[in-house]
Coordinates of C-alpha atoms and ligand atoms in Angstrom, one line a residue:
X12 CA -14.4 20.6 -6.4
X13 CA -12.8 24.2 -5.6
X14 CA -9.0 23.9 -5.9
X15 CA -8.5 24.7 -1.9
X16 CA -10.6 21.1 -1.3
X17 CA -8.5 19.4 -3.7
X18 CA -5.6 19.9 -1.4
X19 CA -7.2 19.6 1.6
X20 CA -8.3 15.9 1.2
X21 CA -6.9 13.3 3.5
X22 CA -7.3 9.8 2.7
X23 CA -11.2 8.9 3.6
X24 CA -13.8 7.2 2.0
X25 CA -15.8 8.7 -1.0
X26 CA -18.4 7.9 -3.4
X27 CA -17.7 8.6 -7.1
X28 CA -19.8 7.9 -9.8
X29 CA -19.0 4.0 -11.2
X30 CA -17.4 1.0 -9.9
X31 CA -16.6 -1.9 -12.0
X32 CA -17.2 -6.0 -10.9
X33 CA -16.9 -9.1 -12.2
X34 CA -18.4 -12.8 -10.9
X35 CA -17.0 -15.9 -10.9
X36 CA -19.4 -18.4 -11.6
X37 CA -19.0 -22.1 -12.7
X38 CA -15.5 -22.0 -12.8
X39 CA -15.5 -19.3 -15.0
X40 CA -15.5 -15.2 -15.2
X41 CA -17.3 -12.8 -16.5
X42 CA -17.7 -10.0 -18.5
X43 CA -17.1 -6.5 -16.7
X44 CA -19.6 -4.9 -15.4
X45 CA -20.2 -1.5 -14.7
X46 CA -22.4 -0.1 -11.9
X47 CA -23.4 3.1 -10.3
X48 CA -24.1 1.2 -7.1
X49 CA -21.9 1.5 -4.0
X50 CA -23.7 -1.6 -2.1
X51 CA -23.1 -4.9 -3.1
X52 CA -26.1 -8.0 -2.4
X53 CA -23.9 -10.7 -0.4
X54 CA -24.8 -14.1 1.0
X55 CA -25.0 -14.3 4.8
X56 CA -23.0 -16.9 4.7
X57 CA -20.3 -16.1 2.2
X58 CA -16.9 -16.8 2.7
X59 CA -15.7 -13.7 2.9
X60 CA -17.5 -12.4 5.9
X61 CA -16.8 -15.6 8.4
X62 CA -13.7 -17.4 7.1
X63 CA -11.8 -14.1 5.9
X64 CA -11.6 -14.7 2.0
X65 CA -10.5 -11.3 1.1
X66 CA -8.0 -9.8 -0.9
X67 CA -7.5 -6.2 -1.8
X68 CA -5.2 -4.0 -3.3
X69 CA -4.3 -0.2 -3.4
X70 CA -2.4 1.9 -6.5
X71 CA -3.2 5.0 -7.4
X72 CA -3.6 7.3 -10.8
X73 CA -2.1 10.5 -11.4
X74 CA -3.0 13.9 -13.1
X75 CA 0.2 15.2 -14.8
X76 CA 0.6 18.7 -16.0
X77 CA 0.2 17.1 -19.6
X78 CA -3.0 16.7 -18.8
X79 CA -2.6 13.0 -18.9
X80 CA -3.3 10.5 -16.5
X81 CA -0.7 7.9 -15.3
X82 CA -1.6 4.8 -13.5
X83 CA 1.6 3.7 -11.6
X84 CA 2.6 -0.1 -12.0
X85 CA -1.0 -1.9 -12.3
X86 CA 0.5 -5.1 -13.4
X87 CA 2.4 -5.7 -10.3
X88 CA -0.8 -5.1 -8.5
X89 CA -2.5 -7.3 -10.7
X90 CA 0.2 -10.3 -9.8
X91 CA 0.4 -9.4 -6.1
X92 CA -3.7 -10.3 -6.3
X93 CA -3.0 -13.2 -8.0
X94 CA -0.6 -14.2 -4.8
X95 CA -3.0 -13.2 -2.2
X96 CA -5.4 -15.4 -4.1
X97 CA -3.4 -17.8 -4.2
X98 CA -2.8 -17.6 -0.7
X99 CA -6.1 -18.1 0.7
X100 CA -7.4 -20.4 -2.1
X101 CA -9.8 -17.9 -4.1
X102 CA -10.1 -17.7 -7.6
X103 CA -7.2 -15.9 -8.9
X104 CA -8.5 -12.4 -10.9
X105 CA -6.7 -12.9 -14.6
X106 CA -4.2 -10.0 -15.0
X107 CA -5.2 -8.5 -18.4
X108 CA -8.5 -8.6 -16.8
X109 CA -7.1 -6.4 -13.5
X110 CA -5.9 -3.7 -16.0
X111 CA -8.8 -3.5 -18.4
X112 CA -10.6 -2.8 -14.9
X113 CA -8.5 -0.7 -13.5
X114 CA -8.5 1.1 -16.7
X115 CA -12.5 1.4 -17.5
X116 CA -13.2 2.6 -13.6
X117 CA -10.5 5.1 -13.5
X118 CA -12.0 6.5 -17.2
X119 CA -15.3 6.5 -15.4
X120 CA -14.6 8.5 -13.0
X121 CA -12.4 11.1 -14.5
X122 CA -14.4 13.7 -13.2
X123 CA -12.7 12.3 -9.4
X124 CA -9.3 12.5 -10.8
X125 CA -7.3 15.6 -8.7
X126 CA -5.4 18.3 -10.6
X127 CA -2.2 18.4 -11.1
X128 CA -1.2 21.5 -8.8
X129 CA -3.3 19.8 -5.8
X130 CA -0.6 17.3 -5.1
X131 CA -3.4 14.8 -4.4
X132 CA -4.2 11.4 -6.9
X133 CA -6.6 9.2 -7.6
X134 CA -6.8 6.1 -5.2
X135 CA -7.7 2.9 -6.8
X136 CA -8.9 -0.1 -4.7
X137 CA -9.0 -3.6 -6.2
X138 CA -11.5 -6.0 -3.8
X139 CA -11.8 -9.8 -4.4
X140 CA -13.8 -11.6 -2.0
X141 CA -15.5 -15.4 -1.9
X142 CA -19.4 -15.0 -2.7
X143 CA -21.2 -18.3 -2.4
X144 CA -22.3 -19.9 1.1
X145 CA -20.1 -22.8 3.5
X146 CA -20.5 -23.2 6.9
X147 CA -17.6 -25.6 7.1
X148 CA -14.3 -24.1 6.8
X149 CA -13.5 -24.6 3.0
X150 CA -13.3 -21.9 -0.1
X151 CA -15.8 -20.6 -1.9
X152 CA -16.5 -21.8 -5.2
X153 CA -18.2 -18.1 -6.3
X154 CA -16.2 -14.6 -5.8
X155 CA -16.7 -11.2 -7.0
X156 CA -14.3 -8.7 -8.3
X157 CA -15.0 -5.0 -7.9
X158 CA -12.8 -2.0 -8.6
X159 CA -13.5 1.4 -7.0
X160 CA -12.2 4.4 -6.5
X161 CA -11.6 7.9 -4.2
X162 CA -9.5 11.1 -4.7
X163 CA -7.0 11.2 -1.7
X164 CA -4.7 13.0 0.0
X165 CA -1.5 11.8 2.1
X166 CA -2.2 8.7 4.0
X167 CA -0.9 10.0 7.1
X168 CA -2.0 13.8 7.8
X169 CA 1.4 15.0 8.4
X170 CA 2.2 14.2 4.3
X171 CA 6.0 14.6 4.0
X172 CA 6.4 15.8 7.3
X173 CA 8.6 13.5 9.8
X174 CA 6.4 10.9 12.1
X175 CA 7.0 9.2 15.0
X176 CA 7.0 5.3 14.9
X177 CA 6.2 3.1 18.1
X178 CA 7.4 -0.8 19.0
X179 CA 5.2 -2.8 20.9
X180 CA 6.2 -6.4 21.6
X181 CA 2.6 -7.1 23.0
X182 CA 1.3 -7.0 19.5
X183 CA 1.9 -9.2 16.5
X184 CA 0.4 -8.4 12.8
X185 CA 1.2 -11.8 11.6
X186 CA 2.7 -15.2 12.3
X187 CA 5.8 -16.2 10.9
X188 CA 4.7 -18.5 8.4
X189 CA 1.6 -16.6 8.1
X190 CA -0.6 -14.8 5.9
X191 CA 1.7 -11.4 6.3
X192 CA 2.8 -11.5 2.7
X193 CA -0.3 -11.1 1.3
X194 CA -2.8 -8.3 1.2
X195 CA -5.5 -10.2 2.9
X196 CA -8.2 -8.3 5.2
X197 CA -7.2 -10.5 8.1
X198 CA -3.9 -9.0 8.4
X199 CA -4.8 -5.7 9.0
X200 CA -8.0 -6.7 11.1
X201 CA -4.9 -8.0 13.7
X202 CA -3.7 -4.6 13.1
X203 CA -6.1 -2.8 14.5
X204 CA -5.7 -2.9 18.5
X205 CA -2.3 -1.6 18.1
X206 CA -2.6 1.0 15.7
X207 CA -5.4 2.6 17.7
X208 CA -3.7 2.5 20.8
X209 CA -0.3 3.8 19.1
X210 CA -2.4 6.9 17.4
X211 CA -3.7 7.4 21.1
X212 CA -0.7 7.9 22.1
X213 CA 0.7 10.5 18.9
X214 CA 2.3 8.0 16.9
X215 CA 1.3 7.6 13.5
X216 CA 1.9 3.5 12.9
X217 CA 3.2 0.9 14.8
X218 CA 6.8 -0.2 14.0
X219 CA 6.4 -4.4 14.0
X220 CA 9.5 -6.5 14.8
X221 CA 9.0 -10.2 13.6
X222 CA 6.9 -12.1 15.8
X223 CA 9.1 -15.4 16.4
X224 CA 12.4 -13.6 17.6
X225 CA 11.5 -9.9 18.1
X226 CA 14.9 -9.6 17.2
X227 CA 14.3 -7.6 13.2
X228 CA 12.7 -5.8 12.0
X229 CA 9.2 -6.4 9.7
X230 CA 7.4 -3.6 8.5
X231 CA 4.8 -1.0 9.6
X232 CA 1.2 -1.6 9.9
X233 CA 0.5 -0.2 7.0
X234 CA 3.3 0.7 4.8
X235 CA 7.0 -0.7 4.6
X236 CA 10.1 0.1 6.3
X237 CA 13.7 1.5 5.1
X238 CA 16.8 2.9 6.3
X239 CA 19.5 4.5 5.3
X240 CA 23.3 4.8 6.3
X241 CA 26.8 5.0 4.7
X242 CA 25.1 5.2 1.5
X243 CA 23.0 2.5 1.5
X244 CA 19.4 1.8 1.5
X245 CA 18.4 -1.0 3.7
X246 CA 15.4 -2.5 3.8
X247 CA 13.7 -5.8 5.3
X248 CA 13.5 -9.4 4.0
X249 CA 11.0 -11.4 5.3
X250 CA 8.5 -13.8 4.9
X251 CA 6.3 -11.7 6.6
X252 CA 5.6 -8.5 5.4
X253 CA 3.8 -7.6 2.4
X254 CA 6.1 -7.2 -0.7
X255 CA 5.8 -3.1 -1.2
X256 CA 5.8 -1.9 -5.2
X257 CA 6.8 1.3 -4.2
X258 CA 9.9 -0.2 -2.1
X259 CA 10.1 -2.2 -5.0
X260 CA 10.8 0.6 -7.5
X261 CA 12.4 2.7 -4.6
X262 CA 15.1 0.5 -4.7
X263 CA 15.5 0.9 -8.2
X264 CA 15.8 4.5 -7.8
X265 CA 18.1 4.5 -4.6
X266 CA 20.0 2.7 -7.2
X267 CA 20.4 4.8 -10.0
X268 CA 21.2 7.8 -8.0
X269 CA 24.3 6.0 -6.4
X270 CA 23.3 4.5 -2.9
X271 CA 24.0 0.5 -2.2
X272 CA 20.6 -1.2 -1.8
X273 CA 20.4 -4.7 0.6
X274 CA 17.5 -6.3 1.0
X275 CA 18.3 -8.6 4.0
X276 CA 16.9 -9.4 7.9
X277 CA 17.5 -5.8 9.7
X278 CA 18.4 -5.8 13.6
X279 CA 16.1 -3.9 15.6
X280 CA 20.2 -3.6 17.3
X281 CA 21.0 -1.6 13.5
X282 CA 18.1 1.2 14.9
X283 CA 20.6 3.4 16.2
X284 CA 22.8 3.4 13.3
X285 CA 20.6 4.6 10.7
X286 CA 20.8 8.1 9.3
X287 CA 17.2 8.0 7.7
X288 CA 13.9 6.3 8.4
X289 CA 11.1 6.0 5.9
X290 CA 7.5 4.4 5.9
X291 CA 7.0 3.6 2.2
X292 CA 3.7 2.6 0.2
X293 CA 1.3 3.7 -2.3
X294 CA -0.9 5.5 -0.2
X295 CA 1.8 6.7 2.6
X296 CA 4.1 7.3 -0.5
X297 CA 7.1 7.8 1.8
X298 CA 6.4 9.0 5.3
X299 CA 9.8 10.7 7.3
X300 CA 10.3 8.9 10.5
X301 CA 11.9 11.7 12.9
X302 CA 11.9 9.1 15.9
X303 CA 10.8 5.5 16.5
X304 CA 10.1 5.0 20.5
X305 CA 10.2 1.5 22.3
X306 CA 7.5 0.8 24.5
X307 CA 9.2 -1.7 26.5
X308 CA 12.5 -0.3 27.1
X309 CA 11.1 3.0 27.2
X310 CA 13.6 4.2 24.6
X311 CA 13.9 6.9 21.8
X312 CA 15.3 6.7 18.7
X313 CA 15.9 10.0 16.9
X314 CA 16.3 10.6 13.6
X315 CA 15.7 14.7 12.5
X316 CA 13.2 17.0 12.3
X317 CA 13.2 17.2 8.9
X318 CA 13.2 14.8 6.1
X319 CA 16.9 13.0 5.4
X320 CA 18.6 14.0 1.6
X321 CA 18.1 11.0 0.6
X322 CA 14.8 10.7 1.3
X323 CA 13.8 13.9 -0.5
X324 CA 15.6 13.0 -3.3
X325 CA 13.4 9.4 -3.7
X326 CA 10.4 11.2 -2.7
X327 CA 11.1 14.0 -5.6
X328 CA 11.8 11.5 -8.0
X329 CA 9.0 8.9 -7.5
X330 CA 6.3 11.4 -7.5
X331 CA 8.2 13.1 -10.9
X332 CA 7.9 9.7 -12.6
X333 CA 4.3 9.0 -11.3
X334 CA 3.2 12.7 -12.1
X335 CA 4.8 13.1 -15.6
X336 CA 7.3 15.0 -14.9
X337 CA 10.5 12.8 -16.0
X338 CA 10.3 10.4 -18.5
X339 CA 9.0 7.2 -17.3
X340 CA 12.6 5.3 -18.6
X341 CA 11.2 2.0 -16.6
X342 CA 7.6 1.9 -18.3
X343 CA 5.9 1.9 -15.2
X344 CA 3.1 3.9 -15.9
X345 CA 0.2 3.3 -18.4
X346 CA -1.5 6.4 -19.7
X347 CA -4.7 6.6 -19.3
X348 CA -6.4 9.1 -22.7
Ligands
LIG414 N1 2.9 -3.1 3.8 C1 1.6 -3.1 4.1 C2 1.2 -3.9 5.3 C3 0.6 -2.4 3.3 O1 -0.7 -2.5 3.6 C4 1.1 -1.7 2.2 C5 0.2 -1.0 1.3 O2 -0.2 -1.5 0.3 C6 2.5 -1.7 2.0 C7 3.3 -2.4 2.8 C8 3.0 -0.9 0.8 O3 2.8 -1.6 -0.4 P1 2.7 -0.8 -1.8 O4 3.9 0.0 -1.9 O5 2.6 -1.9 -2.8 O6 1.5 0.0 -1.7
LIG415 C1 -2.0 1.1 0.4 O1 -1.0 1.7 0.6 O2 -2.5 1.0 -0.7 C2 -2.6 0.4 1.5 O3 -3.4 -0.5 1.2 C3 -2.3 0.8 2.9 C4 -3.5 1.0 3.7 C5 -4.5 2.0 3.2 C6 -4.1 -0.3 4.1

C-alpha cells in the first residue's frame, strides 16, 4: 500500500491474508489452526445465528518507529472473553490460548500492519460463537474460535476532531440487569436503530442514559464515556456498560499526571458542569465531544471546538505507550518480533 492510503483508511472491513480458529469439540479444544479462508461452514441451526451466542472482542497492534510491533493489553481482552462467555453460557476461550492467537494471526499478516508515520494500526478481532445445532433455547455444546484482522483508521472519521453526542430516551442498548457488560453481538444489534438515526441526523454516537432511571449516565454505543472538571476524571459505574480497557488504563494515566479519578454513577444533571467530554475505546481511541444534544428537551450542551488539555495530554500519552514511544512502565504491551 502507497503511504497516502495508509492514512487514508477508516475503519472498514478488509481481507488480509490468514485468520486463525480453534473448535471446541467434546468438551475439549483444539489445536490452532491457520486458514487462508475468510468464510466459515456453519450449521443452520447453530446457536449463534438464532439464540445470539456470540462474543467478540476488539484490540489493536501497533507499528512503532522501532520497527517493532506492540500489541496493547491482550490479556485483559483475553479475560473480558472469558466474562462474555461466561455470560451467555459458551465455552470459555483459555487465555494463554487468546494470546498465542492473537500472536500467530497478527505475525501472519504482517504484511497488513500500517507504518508508523501513517498513524493507523492494526485492528484485531477476536469472534467466539456456539457451532453445533438446538432448536430449543439451550447452549451449544460445540463453538468455534477465530481471530482476524484489518488495518484501520480512526473509528469515527473525524479522528481527534471534536464530535457531537445525541440522548435519546426512546432507545435503550441494554437492560439493567442485562447483558450490557459483556461484548455480546446482541448488544450492539439493539444499537443499531439509534445509531443510524443519530448519524442521520450529524451525530456521531448516541449518548445512553441507563435504562431503569434515565437519570445517569451509561456509556456510548460504541465506546465509553468520561468527563472532566476541577481536576478530576469522571467516569461511569454501572452494571451496564461494557468495562472499557482503554478507560481502564486511561484512568491510570489521568492518575499519574495529577487529576482525581472517581468511578461512580454520573448525573445526566452533572452534564453542564463538565469541562471535557470524551468517547474512549480501542477503536474510537478517544473521540472529543464538542457538544452532546438532548432530544427530548431539545437542549445543547457545549463543550469546545477543540479538544480539552486534558484530553490531549491522555490522548498523547496513550498512543506514546501503544506506539513505542515512552517506555511501557505498566507492561501493557507484548512485542511482537
Ligand atoms: N463500550 C462499548 C459498548 C464498546 O463496544 C467498546 C469497544 O470495545 C468500548 C466501550 C470500549 O472498550 P475498549 O476500550 O476495551 O475497547
Ligand atoms: C472496539 O472498540 O473494539 C469496538 O468493538 C467498538 C465497535 C467497533 C463495536
Amino acid at each position: 500500500m502507497e503511504k497516502s492510503d495508509w492514512q487514508n483508511l477508516g475503519f472498514g472491513y478488509c481481507d488480509t491474508d490468514y485468520n486463525i480458529r480453534c473448535y471446541y469439540r467434546d468438551g475439549a479444544w483444539g489445536e490452532l489452526e491457520i486458514s487462508s479462508s475468510n468464510i466459515i461452514n456453519l450449521h443452520m441451526a447453530a446457536t449463534a445465528l438464532h439464540y445470539g451466542q456470540e462474543a467478540f472482542e476488539g484490540l489493536k497492534a501497533f507499528k512503532g518507529k522501532d520497527g517493532k510491533t506492540r500489541i496493547f493489553r491482550m490479556k485483559e481482552n483475553a479475560l473480558r472473553m472469558q466474562s462474555s462467555s461466561d455470560g451467555i453460557l459458551m465455552a470459555g476461550f483459555p487465555v494463554e490460548k487468546f494470546m498465542e492467537a492473537v500472536r500467530l494471526v497478527v505475525k501472519m499478516n504482517k504484511r497488513f500492519i500500517p507504518p508508523y508515520e501513517s498513524g493507523a494500526s492494526l485492528y484485531i478481532r477476536p469472534l467466539l460463537i456456539g457451532t453445533s445445532p438446538e432448536i430449543g433455547v439451550k447452549p451449544a455444546s460445540e463453538y468455534l474460535f477465530i481471530v482476524f484482522v484489518m488495518p484501520v483508521g480512526p473509528y469515527f472519521p473525524e479522528g481527534f476532531k471534536p464530535t457531537d453526542l445525541v440522548i435519546m430516551r426512546d432507545y435503550d442498548r441494554t437492560a439493567p440487569l442485562g447483558t450490557g457488560k459483556y461484548k455480546v453481538g446482541g448488544n450492539y444489534a439493539a444499537s443499531m436503530n439509534a445509531g443510524k438515526l443519530a448519524k442521520k441526523q450529524g451525530f456521531s454516537a448516541v449518548l445512553y442514559l441507563d435504562s431503569k432511571e434515565k437519570k445517569y449516565i451509561d456509556e456510548c454505543g460504541p465506546a465509553n464515556f468520561f468527563g472532566i472538571k476541577n481536576n478530576t476524571y469522571i467516569t461511569p459505574l454501572s452494571e451496564s456498560i461494557l468495562p472499557s480497557i482503554t478507560n481502564k488504563s486511561l484512568m491510570v494515566l489521568a492518575e499519574e499526571m495529577g487529576l482525581k479519578v472517581e468511578k461512580r454513577k454520573v448525573l445526566y444533571d452533572e452534564l453542564p458542569e463538565f469541562e471535557e467530554i470524551g468517547a474512549c475505546g480501542t477503536a474510537a481511541v478517544i473521540s472529543p465531544i464538542k457538544g452532546i444534544y438532548d432530544v427530548d428537551k431539545d437542549k445543547w450542551f457545549r463543550y469546545g471546538d477543540e479538544p480539552g488539555k486534558w484530553s490531549v495530554k491522555l490522548y498523547n500519552k496513550l498512543r506514546a505507550i501503544q506506539y513505542g514511544d515512552e517506555p511501557d512502565k505498566y507492561h501493557w504491551t507484548d512485542i511482537v518480533e
